[in-house]
PDB file of C-alpha atoms (C1' of nucleotides) in Angstrom:
ATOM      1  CA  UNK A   1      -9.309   1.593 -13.306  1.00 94.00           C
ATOM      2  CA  UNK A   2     -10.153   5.263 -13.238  1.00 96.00           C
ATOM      3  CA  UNK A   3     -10.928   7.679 -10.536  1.00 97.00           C
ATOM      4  CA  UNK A   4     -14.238   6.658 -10.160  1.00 97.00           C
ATOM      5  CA  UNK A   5     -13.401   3.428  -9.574  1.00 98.00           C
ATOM      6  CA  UNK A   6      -9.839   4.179  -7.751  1.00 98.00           C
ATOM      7  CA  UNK A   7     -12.084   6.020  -5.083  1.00 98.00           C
ATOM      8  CA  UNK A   8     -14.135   4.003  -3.405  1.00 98.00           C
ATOM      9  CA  UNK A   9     -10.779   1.246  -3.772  1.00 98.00           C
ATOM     10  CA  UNK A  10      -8.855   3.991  -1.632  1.00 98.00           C
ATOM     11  CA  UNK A  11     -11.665   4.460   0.537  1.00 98.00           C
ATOM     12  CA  UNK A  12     -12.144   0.699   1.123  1.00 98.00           C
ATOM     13  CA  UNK A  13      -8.267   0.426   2.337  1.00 98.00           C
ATOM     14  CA  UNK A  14      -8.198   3.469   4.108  1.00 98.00           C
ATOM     15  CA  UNK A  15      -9.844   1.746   7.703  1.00 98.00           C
ATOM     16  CA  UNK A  16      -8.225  -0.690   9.978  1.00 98.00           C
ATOM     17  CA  UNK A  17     -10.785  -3.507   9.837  1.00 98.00           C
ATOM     18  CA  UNK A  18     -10.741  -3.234   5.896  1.00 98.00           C
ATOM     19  CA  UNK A  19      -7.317  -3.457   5.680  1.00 98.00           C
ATOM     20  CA  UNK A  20      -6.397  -6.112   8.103  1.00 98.00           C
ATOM     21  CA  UNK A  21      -8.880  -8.221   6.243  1.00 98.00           C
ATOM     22  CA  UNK A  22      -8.035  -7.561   2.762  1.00 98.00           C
ATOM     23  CA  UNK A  23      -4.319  -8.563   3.828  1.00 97.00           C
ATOM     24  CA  UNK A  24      -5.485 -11.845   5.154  1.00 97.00           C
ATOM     25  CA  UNK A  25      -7.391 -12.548   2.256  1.00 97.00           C
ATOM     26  CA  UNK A  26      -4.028 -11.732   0.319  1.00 95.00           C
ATOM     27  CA  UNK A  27      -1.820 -14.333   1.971  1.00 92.00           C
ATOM     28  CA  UNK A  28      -4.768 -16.755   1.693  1.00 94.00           C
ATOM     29  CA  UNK A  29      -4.433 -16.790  -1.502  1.00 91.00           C
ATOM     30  CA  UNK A  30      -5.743 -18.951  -3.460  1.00 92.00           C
ATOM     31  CA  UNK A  31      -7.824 -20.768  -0.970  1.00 95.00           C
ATOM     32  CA  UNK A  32      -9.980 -18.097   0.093  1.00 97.00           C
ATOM     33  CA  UNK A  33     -11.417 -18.043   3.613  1.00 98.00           C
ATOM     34  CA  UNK A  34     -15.050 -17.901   5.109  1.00 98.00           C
ATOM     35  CA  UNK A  35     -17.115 -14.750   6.392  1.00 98.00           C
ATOM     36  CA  UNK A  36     -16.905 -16.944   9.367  1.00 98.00           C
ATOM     37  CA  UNK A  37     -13.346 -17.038   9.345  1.00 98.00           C
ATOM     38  CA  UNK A  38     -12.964 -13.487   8.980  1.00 98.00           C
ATOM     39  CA  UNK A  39     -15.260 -12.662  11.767  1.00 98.00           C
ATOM     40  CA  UNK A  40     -13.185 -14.857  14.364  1.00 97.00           C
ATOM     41  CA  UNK A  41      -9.896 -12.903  12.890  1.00 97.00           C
ATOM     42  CA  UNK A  42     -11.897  -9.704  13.352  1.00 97.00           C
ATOM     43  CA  UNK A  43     -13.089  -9.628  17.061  1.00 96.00           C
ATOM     44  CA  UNK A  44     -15.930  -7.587  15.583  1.00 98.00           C
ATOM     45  CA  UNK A  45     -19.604  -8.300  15.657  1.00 98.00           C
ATOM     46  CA  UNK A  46     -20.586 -10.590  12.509  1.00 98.00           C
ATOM     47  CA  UNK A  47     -23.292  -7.591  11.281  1.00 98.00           C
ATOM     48  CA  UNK A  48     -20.193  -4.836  11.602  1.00 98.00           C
ATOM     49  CA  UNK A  49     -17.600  -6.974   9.436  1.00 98.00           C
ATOM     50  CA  UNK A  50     -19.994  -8.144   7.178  1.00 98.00           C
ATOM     51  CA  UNK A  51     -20.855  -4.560   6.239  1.00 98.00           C
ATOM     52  CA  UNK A  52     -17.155  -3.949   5.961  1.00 98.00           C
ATOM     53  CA  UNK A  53     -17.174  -7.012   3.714  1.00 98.00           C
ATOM     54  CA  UNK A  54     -19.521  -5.163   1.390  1.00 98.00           C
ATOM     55  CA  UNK A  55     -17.312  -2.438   1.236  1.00 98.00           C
ATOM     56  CA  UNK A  56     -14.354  -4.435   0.089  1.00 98.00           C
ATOM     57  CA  UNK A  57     -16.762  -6.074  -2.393  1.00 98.00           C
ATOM     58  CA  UNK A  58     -18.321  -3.213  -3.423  1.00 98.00           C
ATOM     59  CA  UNK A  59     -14.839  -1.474  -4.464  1.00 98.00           C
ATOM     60  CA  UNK A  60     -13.651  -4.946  -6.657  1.00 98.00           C
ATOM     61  CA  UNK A  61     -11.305  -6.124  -4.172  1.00 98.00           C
ATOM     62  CA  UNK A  62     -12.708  -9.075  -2.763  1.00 98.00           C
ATOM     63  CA  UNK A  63     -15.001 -11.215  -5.153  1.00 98.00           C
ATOM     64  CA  UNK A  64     -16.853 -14.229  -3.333  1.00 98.00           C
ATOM     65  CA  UNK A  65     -18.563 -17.798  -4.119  1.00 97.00           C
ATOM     66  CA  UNK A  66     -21.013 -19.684  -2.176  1.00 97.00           C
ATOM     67  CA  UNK A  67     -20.076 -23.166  -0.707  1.00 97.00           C
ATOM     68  CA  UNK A  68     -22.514 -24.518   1.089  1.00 95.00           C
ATOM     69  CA  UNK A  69     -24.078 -22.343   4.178  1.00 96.00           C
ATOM     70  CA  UNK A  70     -20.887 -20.540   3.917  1.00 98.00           C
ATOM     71  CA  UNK A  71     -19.435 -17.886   1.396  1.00 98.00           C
ATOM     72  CA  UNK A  72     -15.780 -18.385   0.807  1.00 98.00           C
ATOM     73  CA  UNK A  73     -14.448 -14.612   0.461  1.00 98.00           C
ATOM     74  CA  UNK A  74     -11.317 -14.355  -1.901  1.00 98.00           C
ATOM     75  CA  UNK A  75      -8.876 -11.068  -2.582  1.00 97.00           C
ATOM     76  CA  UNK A  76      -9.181  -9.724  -6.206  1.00 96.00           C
ATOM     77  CA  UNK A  77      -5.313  -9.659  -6.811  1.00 92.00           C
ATOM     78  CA  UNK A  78      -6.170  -7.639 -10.297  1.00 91.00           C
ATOM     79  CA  UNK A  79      -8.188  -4.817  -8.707  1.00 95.00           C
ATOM     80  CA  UNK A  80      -5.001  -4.549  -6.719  1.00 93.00           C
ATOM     81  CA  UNK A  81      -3.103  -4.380  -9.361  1.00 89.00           C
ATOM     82  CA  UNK A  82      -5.152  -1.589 -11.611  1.00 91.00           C
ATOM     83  CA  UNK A  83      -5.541   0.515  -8.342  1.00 94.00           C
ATOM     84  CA  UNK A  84      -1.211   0.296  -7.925  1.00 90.00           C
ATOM     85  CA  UNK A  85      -1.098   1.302 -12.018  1.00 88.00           C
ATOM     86  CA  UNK A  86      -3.496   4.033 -11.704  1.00 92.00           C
ATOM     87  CA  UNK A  87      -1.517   5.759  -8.676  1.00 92.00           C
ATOM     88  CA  UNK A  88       1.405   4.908 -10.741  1.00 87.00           C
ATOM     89  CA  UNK A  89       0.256   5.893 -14.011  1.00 84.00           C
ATOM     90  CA  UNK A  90       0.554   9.811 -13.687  1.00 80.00           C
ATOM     91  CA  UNK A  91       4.293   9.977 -12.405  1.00 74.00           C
ATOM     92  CA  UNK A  92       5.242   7.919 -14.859  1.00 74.00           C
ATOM     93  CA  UNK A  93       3.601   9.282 -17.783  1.00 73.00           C
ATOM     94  CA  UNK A  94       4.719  12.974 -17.504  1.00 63.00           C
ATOM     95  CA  UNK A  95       7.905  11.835 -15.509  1.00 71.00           C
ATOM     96  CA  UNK A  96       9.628   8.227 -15.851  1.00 71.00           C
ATOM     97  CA  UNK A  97      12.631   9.223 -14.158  1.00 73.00           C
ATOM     98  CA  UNK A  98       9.945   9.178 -11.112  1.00 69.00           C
ATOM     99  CA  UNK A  99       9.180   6.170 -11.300  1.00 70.00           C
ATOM    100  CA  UNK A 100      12.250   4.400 -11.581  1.00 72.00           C
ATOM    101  CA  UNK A 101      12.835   4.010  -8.328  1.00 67.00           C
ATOM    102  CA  UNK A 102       9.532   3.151  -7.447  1.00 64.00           C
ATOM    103  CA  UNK A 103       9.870  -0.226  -9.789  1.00 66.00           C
ATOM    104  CA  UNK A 104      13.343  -0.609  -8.678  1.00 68.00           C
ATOM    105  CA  UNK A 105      11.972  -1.423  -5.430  1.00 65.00           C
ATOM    106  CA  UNK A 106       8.953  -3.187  -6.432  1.00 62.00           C
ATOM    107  CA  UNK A 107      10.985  -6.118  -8.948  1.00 60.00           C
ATOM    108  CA  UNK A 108      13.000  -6.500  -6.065  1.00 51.00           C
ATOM    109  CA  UNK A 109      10.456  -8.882  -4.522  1.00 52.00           C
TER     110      UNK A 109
ATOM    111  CA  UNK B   1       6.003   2.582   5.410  1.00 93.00           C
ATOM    112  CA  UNK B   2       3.785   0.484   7.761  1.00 96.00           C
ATOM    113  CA  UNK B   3       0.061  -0.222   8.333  1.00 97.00           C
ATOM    114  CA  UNK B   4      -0.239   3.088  10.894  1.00 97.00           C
ATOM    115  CA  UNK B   5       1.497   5.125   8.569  1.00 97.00           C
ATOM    116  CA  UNK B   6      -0.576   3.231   5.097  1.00 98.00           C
ATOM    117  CA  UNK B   7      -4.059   4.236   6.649  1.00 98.00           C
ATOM    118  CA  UNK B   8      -4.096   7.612   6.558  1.00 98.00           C
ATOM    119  CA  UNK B   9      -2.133   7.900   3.401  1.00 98.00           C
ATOM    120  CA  UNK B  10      -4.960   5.814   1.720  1.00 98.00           C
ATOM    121  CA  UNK B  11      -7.557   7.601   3.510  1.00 98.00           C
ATOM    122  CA  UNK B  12      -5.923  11.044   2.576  1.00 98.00           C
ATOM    123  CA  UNK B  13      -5.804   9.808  -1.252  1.00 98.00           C
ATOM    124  CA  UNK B  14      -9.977   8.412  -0.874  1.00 98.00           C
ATOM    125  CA  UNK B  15     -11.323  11.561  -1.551  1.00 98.00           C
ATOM    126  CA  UNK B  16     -12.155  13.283  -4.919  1.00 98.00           C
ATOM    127  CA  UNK B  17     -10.459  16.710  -4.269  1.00 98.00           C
ATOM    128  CA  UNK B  18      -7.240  15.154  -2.572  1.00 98.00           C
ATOM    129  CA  UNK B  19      -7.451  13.001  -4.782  1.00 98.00           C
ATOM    130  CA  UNK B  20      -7.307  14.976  -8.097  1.00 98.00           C
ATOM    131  CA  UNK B  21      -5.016  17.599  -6.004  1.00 98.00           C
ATOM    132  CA  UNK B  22      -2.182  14.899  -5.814  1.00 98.00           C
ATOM    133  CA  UNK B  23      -2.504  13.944  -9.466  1.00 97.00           C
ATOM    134  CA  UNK B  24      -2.039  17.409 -10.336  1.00 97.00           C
ATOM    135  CA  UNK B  25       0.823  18.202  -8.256  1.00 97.00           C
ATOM    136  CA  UNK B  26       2.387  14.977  -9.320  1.00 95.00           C
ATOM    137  CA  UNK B  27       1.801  15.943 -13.045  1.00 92.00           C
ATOM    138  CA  UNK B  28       3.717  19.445 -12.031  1.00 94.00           C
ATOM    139  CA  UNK B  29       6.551  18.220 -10.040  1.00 91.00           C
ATOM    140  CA  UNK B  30       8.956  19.036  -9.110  1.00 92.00           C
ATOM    141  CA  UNK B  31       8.565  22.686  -9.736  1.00 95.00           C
ATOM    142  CA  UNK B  32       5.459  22.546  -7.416  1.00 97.00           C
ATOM    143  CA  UNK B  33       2.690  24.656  -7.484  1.00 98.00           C
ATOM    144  CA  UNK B  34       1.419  27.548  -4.776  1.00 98.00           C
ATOM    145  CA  UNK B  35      -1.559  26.817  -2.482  1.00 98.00           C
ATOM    146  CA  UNK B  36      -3.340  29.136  -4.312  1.00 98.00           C
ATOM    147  CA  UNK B  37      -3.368  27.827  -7.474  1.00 98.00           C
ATOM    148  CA  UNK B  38      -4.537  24.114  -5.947  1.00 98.00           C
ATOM    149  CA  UNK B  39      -7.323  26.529  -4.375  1.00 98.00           C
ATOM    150  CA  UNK B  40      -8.673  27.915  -7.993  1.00 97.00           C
ATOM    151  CA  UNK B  41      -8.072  24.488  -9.702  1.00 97.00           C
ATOM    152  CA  UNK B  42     -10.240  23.092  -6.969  1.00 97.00           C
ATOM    153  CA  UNK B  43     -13.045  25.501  -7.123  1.00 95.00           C
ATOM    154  CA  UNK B  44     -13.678  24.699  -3.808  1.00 98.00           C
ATOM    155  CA  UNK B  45     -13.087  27.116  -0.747  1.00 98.00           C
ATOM    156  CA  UNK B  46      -9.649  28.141   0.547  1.00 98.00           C
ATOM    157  CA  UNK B  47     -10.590  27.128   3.708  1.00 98.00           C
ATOM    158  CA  UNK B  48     -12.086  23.640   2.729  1.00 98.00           C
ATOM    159  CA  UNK B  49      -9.013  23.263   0.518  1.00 98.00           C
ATOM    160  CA  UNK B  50      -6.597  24.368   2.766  1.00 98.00           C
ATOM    161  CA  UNK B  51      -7.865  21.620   5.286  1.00 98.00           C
ATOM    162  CA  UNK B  52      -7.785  18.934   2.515  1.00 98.00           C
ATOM    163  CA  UNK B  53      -3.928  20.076   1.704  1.00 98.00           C
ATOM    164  CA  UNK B  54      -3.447  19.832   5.496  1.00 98.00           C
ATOM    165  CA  UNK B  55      -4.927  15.980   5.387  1.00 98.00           C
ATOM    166  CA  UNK B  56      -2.341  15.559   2.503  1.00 98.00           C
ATOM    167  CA  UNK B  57       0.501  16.844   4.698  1.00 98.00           C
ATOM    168  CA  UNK B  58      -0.028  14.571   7.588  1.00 98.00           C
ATOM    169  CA  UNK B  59      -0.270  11.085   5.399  1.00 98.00           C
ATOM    170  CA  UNK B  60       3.154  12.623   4.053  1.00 98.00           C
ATOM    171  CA  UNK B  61       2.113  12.477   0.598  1.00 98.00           C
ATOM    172  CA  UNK B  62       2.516  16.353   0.209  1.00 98.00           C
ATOM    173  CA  UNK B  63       5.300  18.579   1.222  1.00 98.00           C
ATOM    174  CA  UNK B  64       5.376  22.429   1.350  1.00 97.00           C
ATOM    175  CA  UNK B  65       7.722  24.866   1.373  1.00 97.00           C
ATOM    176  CA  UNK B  66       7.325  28.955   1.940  1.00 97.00           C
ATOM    177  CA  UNK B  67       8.327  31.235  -1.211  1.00 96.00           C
ATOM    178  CA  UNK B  68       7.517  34.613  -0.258  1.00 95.00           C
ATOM    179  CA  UNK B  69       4.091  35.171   1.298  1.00 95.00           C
ATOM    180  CA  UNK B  70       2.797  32.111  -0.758  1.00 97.00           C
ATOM    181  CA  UNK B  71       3.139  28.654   0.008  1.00 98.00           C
ATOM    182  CA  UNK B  72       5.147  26.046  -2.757  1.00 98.00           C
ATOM    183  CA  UNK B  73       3.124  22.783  -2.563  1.00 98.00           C
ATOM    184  CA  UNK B  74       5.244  19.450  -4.027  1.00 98.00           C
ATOM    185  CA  UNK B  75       3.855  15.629  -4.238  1.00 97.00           C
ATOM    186  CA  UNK B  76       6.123  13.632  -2.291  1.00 96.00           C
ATOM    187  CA  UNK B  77       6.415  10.486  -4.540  1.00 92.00           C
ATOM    188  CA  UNK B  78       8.803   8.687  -1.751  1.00 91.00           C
ATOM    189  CA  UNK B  79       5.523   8.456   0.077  1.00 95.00           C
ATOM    190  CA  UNK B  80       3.716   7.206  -2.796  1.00 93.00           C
ATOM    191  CA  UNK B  81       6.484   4.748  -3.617  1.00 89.00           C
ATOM    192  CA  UNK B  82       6.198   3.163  -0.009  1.00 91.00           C
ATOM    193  CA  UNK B  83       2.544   2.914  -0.149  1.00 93.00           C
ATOM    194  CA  UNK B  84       2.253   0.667  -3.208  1.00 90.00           C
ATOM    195  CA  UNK B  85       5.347  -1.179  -1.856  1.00 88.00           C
ATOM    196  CA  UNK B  86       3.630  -1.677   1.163  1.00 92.00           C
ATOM    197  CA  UNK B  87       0.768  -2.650  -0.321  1.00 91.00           C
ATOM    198  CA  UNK B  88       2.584  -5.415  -3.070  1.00 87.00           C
ATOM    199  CA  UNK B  89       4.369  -6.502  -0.149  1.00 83.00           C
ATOM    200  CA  UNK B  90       1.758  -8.843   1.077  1.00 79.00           C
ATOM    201  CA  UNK B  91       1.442 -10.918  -2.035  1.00 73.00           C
ATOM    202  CA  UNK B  92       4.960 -10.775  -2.747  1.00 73.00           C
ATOM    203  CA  UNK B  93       6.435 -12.361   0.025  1.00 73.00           C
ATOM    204  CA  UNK B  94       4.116 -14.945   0.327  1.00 63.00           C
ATOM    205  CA  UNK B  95       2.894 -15.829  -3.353  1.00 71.00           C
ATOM    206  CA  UNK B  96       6.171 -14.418  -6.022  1.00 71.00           C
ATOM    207  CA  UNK B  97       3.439 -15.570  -8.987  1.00 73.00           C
ATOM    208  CA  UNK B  98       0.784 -13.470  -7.374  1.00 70.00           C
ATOM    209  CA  UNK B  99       3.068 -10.197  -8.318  1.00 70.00           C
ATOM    210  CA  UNK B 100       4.445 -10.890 -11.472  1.00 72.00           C
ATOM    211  CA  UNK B 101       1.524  -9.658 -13.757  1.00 67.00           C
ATOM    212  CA  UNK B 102       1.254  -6.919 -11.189  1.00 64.00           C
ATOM    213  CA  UNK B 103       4.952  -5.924 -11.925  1.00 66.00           C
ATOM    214  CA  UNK B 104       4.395  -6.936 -16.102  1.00 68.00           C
ATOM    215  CA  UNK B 105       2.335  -3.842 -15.986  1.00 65.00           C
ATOM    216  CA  UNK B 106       4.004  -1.265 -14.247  1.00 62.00           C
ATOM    217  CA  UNK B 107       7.225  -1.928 -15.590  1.00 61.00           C
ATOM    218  CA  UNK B 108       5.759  -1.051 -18.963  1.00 51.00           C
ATOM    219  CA  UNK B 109       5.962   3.099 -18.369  1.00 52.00           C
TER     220      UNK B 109
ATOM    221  C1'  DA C   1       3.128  52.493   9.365  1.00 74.16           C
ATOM    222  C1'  DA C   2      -0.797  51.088   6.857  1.00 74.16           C
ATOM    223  C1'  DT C   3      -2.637  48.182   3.417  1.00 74.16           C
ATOM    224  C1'  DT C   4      -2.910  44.214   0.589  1.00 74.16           C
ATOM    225  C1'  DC C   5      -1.966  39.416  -0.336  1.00 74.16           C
ATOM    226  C1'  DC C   6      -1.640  34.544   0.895  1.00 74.16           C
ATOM    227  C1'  DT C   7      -2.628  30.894   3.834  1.00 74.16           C
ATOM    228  C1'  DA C   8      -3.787  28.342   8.332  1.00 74.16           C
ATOM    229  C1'  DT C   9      -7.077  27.664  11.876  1.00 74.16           C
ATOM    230  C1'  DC C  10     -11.468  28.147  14.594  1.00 74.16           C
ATOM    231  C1'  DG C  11     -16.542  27.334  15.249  1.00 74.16           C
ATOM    232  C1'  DG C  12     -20.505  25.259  13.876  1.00 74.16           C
ATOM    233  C1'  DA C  13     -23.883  23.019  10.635  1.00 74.16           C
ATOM    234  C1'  DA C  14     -24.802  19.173   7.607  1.00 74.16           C
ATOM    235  C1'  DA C  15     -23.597  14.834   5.711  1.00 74.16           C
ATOM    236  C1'  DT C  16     -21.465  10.395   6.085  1.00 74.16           C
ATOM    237  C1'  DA C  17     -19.343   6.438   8.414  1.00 74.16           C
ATOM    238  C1'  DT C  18     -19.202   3.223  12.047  1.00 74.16           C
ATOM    239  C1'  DC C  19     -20.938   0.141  15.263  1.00 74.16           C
ATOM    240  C1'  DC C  20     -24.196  -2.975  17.408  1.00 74.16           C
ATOM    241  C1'  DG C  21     -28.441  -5.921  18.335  1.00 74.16           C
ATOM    242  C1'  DA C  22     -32.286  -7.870  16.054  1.00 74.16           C
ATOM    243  C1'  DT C  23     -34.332  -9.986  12.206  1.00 74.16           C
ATOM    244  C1'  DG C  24     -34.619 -12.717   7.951  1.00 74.16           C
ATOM    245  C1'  DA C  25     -33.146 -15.817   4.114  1.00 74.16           C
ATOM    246  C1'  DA C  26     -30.798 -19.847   2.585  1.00 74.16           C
ATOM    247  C1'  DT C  27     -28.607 -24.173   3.529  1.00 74.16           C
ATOM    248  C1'  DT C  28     -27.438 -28.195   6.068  1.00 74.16           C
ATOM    249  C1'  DT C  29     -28.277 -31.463   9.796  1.00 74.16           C
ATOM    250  C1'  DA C  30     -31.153 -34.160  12.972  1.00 74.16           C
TER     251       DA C  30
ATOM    252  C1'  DT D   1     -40.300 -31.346   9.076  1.00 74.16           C
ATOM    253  C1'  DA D   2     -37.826 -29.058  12.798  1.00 74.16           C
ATOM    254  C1'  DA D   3     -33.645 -27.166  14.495  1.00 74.16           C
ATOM    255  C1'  DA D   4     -29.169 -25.328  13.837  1.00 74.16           C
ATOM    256  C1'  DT D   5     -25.709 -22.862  11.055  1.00 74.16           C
ATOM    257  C1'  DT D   6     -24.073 -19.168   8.161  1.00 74.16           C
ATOM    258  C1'  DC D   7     -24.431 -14.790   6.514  1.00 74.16           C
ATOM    259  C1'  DA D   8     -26.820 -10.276   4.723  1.00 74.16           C
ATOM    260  C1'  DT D   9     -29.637  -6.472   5.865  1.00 74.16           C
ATOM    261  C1'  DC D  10     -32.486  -3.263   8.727  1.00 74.16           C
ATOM    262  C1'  DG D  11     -32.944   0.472  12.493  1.00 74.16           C
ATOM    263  C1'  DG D  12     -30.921   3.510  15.180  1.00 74.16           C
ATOM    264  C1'  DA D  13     -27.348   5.566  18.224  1.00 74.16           C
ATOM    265  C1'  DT D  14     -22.745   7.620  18.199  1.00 74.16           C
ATOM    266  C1'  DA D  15     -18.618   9.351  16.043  1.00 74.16           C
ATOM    267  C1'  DT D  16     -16.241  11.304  12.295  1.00 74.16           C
ATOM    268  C1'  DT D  17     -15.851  13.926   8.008  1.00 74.16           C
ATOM    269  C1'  DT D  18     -16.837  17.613   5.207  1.00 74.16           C
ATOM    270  C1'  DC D  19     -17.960  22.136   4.175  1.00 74.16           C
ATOM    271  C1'  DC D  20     -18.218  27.066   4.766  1.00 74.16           C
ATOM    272  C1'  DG D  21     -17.684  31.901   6.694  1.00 74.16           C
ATOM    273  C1'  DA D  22     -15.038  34.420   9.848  1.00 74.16           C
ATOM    274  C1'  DT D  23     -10.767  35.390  11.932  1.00 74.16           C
ATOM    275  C1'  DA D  24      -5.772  35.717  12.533  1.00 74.16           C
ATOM    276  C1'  DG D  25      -0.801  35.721  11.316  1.00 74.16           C
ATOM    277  C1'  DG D  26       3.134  36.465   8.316  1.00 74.16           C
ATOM    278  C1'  DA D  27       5.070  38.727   4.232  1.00 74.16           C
ATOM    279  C1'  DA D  28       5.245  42.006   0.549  1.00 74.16           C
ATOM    280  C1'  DT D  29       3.845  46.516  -1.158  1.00 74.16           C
ATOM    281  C1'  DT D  30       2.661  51.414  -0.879  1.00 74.16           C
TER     282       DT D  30
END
DNA sequence: AATTCCTATCGGAAATATCCGATGAATTTA
DNA sequence: TAAATTCATCGGATATTTCCGATAGGAATT
């Protein structure tokens, strides 16, 4: 992960809809769900969340696999992870004392 | 740190010259470094940056302070800290083995 | 007091994002 | 084969973002 690839991550996360979805995708982990599924979650037209799907797949952080009629989306847990090192990576390079409490807080879950 | 508050700190970080303007006041805390200096670093103009910096301000991800007749400019790694916590948190609380090659990594700087 | 320096904000133009309905492609079901 | 289901993409209208020059305010300097 480097800026170029951190960007359009960011930019991906940074609306509502996007969001919202990626989380459910996150605690639907492993299993995945289906554009369908999403959709209903949504309350948006099928044609505006499936362009917000492409945005989310676009930036890494959702991969997805055909089944059927139906494509079963899934959150890229590593693309979440690289994008959470690369904001990390700069404090903590110059400055570990920053980022000790950062990682306190994160090992505590 | 919550969704409202996680939105516009992502979508204050998803562009190039915030961005790179965080990562370089992170790099240079905590002395900070004057809005002026951001400005010629930038190349942009210090208008346009000045608006940017204001974007940073309002996500809470920058914090300023006056020094004479120039303005001290400081990342505010709390912020940071809360936005990848908030952002683990998901697949933390509901999948522990989810997080655990996230937190392999970061506890490594 | 006048001038210079530093920065925030306003106004407007251009670019981009967002949203929806309509259409099309691929797959399953009847 | 025909119809129904699932999803991606196109066209276009609206909203937001981004950028700049110009302006204004506060602080130091002369």
């Amino acid at each position: 992960m480097n800026i170029d690839s951190a960007l359009p991550a960011l930019a991906a996360l940074a609306h509502p809809t996007r969001l919202e979805a990626f989380r459910f995708l996150v605690r639907h982990e492993p299993e995945g769900l289906s554009t369908g599924e999403l959709v209903d979650a949504s309350g948006l037209t099928q044609s505006t969340f499936s362009t917000h799907l492409a945005v989310l797949a676009k930036a890494g952080l959702v991969k997805s696999e055909k089944l059927g009629r139906q494509q079963i989306q899934r959150a890229d847990i590593d693309t979440l992870r690289e994008l959470m090192l690369f904001l990390a990576k700069d404090c903590c390079q110059s400055r570990p004392e920053l980022c000790e409490p950062l990682l306190a807080e994160l090992t505590c879950c």
